[in-house]
C-alpha positions as a printed NumPy array, in Angstrom:
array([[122.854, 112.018,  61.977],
       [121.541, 111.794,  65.686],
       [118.377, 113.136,  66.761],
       [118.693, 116.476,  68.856],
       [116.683, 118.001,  71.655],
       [115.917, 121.951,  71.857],
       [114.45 , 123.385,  74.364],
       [113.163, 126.984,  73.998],
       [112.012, 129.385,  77.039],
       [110.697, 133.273,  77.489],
       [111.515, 134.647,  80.287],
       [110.487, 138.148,  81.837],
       [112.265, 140.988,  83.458],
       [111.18 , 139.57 ,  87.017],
       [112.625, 135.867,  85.942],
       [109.09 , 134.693,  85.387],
       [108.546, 132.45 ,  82.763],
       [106.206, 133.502,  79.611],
       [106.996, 130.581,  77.343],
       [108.149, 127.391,  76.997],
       [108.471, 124.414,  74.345],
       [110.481, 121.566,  73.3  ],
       [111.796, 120.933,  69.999],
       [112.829, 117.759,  68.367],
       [113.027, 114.462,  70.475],
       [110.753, 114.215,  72.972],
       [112.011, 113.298,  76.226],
       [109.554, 113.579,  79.574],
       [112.112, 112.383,  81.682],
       [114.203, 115.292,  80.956],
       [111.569, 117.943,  80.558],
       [112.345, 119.579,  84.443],
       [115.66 , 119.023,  83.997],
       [115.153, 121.265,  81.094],
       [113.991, 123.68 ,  83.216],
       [116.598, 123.778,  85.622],
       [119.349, 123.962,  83.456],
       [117.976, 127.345,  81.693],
       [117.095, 128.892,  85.32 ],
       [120.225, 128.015,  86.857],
       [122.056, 129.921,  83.435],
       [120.148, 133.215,  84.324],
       [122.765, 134.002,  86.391],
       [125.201, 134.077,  84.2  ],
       [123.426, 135.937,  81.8  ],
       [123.596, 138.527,  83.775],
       [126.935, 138.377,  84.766],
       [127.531, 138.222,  80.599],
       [125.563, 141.037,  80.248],
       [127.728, 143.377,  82.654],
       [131.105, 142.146,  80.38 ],
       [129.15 , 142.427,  76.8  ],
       [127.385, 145.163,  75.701],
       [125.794, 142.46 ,  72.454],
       [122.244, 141.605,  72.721],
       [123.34 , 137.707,  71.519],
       [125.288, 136.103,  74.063],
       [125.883, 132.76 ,  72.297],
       [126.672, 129.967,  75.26 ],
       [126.538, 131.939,  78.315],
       [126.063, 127.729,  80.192],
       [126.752, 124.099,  79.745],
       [125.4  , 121.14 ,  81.419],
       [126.894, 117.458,  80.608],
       [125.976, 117.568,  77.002],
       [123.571, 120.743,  76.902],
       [124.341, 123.949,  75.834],
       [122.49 , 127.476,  77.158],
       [122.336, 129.986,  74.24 ],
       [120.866, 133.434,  75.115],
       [119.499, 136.91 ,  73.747],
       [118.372, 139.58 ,  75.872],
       [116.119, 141.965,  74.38 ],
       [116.722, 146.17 ,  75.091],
       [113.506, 145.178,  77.63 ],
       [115.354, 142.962,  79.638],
       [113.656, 139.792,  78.529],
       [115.953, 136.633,  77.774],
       [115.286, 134.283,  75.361],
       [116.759, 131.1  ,  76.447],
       [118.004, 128.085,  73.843],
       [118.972, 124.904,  75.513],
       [120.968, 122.553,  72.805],
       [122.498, 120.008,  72.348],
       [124.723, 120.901,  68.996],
       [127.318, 123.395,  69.696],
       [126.855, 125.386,  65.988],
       [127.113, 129.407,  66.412],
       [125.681, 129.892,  62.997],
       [123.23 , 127.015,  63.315],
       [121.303, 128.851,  66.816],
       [122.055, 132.035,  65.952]])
């Protein structure tokens, strides 16, 4: 069984970040990259929030091997899941 990466962000109504952390391997190379995968995929939240009315969005992004996994709270804050492992049950 490989080794997977997670990386976990909070992020406000006004796209501001309020948390962040990494989960499993650590990899500083990749740690903006990180970053920029889960703020580029705020778009399409949004766009998936207009065509779902569910809080869970499941993969709303993917990036080579990476995965973006959201839930919006009633607030409008998005909590933000970047995998590798492509398991519904598993992130949910």
């Amino acid at each position: 069984m490989s080794a997977t990466t997670y990386y976990f962000a909070i992020v406000g109504s006004a796209d501001s970040p309020l948390y962040e952390a990494d989960f499993g391997v650590q990899r500083t190379e990749n740690k903006h990259l990180h970053q920029f995968v889960v703020h580029a995929a705020l778009d399409l939240v949004e766009d998936a929030l207009f065509a779902n009315t569910a809080c869970y969005l499941k993969a709303v992004d993917s990036y080579n091997d990476w995965i973006v996994s959201a839930y919006v709270t009633p607030s409008n804050v998005r909590l933000m899941l970047l995998h590798e492992v492509k398991s519904e049950e598993a992130i949910r």
